[in-house]
Coordinates of N, CA, C and O in Angstrom, one line a residue:
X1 N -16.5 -2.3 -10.3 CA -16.3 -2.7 -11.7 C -15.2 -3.8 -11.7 O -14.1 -3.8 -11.0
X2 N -15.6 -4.5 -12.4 CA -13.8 -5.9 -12.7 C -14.2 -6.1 -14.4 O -15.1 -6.5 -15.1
X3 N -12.9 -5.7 -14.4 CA -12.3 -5.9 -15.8 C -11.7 -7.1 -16.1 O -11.2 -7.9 -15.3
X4 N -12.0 -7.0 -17.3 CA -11.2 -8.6 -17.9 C -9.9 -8.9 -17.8 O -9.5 -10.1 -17.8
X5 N -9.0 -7.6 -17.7 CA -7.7 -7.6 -17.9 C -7.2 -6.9 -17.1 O -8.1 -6.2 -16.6
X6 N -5.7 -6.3 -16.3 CA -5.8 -5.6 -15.1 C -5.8 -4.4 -15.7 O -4.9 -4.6 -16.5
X7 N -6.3 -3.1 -16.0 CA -6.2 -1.4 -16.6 C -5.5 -0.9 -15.9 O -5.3 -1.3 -14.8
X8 N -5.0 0.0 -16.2 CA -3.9 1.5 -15.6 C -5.0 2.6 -15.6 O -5.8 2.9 -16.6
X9 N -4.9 3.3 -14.2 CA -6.4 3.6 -14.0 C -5.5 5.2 -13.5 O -4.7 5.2 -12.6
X10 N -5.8 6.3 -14.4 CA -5.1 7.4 -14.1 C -6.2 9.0 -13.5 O -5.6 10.0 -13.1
X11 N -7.6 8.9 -13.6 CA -8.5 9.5 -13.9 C -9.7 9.3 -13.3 O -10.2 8.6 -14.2
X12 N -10.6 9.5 -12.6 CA -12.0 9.4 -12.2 C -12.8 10.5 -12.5 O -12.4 11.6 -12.7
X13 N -14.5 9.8 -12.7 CA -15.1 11.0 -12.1 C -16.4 10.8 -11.7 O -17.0 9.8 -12.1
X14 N -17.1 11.8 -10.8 CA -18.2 11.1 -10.0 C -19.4 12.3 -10.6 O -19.0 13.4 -11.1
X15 N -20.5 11.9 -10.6 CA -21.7 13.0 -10.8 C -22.9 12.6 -9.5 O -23.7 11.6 -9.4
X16 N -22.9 13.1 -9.1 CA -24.1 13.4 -8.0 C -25.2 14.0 -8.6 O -25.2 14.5 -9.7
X17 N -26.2 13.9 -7.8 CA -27.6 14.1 -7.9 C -27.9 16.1 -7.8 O -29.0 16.5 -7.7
X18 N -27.2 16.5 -7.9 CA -26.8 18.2 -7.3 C -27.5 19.0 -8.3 O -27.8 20.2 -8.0
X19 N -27.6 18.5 -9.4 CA -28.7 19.5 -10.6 C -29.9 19.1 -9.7 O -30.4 20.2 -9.5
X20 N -30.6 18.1 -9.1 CA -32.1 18.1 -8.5 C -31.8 19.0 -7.5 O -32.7 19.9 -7.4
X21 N -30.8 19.1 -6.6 CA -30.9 19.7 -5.0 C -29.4 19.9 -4.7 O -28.7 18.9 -4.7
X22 N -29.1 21.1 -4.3 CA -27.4 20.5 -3.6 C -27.4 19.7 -2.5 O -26.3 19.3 -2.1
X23 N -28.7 19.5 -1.7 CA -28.0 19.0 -0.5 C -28.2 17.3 -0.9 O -28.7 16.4 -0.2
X24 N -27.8 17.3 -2.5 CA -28.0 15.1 -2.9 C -26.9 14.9 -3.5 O -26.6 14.0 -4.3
X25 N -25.9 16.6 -2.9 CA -24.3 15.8 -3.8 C -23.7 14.9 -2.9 O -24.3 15.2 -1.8
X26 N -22.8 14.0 -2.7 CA -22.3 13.1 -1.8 C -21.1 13.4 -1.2 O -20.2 13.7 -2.0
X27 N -20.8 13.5 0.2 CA -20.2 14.5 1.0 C -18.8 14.1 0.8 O -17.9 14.8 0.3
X28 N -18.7 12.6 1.4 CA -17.6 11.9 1.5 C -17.4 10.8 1.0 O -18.3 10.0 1.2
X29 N -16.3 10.2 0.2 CA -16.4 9.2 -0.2 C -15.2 8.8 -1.1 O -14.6 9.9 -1.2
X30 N -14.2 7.8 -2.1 CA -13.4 7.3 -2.2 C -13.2 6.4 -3.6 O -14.0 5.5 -3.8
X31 N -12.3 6.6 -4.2 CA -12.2 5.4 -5.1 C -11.4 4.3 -4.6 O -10.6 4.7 -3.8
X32 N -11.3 2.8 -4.7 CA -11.2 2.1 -4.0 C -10.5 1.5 -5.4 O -10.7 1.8 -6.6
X33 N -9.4 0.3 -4.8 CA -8.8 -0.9 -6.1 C -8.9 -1.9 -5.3 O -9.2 -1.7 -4.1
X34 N -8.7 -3.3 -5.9 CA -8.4 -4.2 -5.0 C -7.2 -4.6 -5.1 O -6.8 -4.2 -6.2
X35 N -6.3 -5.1 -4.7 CA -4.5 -5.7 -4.5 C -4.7 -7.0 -4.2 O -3.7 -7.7 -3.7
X36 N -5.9 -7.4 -4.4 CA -5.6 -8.9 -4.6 C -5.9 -9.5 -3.5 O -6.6 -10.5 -3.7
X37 N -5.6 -9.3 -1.7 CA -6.8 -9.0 -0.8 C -7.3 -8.2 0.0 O -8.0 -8.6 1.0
X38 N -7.0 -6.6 -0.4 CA -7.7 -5.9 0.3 C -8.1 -4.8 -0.3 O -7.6 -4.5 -1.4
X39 N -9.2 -4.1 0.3 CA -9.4 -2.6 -0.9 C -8.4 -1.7 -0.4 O -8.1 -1.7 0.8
X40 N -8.0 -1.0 -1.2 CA -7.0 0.1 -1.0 C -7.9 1.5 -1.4 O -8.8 1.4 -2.2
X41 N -7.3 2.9 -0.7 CA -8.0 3.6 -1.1 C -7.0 4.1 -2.5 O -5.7 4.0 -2.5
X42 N -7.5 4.6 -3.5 CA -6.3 5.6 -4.9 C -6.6 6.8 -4.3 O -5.7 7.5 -3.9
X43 N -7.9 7.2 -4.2 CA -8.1 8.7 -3.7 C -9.6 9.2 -3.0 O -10.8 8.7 -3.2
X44 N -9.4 10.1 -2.4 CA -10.3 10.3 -1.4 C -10.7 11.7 -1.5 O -10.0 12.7 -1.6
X45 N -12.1 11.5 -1.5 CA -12.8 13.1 -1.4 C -13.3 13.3 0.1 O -13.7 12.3 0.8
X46 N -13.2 14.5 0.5 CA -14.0 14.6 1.9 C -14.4 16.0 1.9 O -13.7 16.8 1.2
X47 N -15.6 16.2 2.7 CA -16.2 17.4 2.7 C -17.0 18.1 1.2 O -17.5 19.3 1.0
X48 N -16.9 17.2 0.6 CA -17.3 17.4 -0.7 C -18.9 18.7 -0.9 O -19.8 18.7 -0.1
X49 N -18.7 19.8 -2.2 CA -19.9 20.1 -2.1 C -19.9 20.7 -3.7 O -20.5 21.7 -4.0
X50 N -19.2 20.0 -4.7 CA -19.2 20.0 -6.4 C -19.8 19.1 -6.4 O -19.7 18.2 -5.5
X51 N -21.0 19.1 -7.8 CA -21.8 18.5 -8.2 C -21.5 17.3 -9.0 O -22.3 16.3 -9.1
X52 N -20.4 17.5 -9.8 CA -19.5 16.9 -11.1 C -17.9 16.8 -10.1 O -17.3 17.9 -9.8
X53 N -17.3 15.6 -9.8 CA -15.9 15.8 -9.2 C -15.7 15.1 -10.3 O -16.5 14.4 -10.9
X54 N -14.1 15.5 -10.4 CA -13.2 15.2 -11.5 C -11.6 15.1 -11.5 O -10.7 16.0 -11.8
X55 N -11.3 13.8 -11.0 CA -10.2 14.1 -10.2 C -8.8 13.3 -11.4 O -9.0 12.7 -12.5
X56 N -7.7 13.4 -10.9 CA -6.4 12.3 -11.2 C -6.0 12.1 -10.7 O -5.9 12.9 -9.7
X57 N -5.5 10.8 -10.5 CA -4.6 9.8 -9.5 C -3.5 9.9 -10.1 O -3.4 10.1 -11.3
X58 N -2.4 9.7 -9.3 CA -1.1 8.7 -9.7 C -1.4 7.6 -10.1 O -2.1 7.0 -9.3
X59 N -1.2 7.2 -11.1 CA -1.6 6.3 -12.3 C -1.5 4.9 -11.0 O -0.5 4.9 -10.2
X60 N -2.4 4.0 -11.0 CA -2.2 2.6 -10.8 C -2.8 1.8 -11.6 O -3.6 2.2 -12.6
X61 N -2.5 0.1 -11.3 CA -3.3 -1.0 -12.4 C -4.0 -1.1 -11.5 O -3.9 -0.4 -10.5
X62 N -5.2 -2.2 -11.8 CA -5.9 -3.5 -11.1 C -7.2 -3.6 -12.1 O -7.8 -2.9 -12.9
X63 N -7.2 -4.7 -11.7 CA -8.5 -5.7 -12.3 C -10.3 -5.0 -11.4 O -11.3 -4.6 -12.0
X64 N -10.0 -5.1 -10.4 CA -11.3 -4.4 -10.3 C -11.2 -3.0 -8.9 O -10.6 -3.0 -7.8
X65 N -11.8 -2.2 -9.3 CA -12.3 -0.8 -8.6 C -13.8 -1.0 -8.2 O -14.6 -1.9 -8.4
X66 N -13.9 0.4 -7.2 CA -15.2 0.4 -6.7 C -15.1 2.2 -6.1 O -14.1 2.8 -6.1
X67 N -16.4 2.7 -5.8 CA -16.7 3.9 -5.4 C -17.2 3.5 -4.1 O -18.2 2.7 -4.1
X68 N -16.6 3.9 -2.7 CA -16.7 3.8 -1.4 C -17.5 5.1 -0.9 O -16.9 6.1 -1.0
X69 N -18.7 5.2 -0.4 CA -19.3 6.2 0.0 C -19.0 6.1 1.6 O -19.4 5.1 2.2
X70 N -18.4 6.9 2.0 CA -18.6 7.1 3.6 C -19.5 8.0 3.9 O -20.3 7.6 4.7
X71 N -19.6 8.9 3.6 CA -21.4 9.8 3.9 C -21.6 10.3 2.7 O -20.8 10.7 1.8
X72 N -23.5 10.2 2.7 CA -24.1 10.5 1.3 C -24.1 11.7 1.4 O -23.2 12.5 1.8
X73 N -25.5 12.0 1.0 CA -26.0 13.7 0.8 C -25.2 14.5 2.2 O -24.6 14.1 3.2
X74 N -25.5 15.8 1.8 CA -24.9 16.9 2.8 C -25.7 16.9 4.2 O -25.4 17.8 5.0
X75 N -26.4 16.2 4.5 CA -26.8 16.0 5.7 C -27.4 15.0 5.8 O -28.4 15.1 6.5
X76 N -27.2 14.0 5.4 CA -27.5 12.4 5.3 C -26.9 11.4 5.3 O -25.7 11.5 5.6
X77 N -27.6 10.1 5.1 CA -26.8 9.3 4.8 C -27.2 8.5 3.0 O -26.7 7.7 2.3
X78 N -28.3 9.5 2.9 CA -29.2 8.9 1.3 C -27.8 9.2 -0.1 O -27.6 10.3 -0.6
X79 N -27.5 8.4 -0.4 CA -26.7 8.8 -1.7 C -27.0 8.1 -3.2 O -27.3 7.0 -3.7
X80 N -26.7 9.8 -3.7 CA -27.8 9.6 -5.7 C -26.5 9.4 -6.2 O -25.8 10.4 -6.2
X81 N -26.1 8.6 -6.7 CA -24.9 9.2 -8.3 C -25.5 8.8 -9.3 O -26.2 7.8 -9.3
X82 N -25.3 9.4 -10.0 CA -25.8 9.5 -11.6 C -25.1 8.7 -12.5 O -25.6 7.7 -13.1
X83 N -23.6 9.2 -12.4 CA -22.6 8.5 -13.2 C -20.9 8.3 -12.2 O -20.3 9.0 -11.3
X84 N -20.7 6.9 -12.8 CA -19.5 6.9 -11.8 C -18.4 6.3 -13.2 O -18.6 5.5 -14.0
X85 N -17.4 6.9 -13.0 CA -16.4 6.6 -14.6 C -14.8 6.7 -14.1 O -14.2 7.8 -13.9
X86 N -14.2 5.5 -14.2 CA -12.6 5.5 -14.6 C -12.2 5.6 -16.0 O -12.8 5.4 -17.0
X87 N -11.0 6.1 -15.9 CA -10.2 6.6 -17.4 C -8.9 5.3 -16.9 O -8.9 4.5 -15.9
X88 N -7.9 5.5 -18.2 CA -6.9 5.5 -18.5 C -6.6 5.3 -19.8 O -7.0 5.9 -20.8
X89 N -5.8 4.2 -19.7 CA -4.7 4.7 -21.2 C -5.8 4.2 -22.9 O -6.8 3.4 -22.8
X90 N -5.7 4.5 -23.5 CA -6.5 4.7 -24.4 C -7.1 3.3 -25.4 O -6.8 3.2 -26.6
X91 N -7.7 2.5 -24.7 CA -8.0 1.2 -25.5 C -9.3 0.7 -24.6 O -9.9 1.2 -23.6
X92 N -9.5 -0.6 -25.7 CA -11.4 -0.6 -25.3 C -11.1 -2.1 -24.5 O -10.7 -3.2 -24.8
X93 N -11.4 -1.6 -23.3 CA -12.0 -3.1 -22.2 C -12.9 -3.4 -21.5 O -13.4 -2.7 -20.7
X94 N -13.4 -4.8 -21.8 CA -14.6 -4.7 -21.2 C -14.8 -5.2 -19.8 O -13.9 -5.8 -19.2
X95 N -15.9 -5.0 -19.4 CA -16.2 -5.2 -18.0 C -16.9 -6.4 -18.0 O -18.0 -6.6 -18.7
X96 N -16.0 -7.4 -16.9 CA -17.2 -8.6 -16.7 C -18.0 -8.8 -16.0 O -18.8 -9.8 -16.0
X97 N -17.8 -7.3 -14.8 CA -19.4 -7.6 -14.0 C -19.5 -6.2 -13.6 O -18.5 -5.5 -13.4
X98 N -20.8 -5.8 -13.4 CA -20.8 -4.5 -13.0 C -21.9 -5.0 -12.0 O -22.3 -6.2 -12.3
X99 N -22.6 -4.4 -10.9 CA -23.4 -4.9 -10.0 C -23.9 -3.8 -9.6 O -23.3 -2.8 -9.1
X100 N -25.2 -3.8 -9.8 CA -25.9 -2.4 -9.8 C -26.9 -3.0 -8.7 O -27.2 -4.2 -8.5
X101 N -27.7 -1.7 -7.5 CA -28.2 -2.2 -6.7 C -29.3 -2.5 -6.8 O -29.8 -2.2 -7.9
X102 N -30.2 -3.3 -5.7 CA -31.4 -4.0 -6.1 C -32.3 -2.7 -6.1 O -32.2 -1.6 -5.6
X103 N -33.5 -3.3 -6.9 CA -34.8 -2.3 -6.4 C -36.1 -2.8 -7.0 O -36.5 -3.3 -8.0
X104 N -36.7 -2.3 -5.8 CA -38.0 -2.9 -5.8 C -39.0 -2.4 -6.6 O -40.1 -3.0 -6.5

């Protein structure tokens, strides 16, 4: 995601595929910022096996985030998310690009 403006990003949350099947929740994987040239990790899930994660960070800014999958499903590499969502402080900003994957 890249926002228009840089946000204070205190809050995530991920939804997997785990109402169809548990083994399509996503095992491992990361919220990511950028610092302008590199991704940083804010926070990291591993071993994952909740359907709905729901985490807080120590609050940081940046202009754009991302969701880093290092392994998908529980014995895969196939990964479903449903919904992927940052919080913070309480005002409306919009997003100027979101990049959703291709399909055929």
């Amino acid at each position: 995601l890249t926002f228009d403006e840089p946000v204070e990003i205190c809050h995530w949350f991920v939804m997997n595929a785990g109402s169809e099947e548990s083994r399509y929740i996503t095992k491992n994987f990361a919220l990511q910022y950028y610092n302008g040239t590199t991704w940083e990790n804010a926070d990291v899930v591993t071993n994952n096996t909740i359907n709905k994660v729901n985490r807080s960070v120590t609050p940081f800014t940046a202009e754009k985030v991302r969701l880093q999958i290092n392994q998908g499903e529980q014995a895969g590499n196939t990964t479903r998310i449903w919904e992927f969502a940052v919080y913070g402080e309480n005002k409306t900003i919009s997003i100027k690009r979101l990049r959703l994957p291709q399909t055929n």
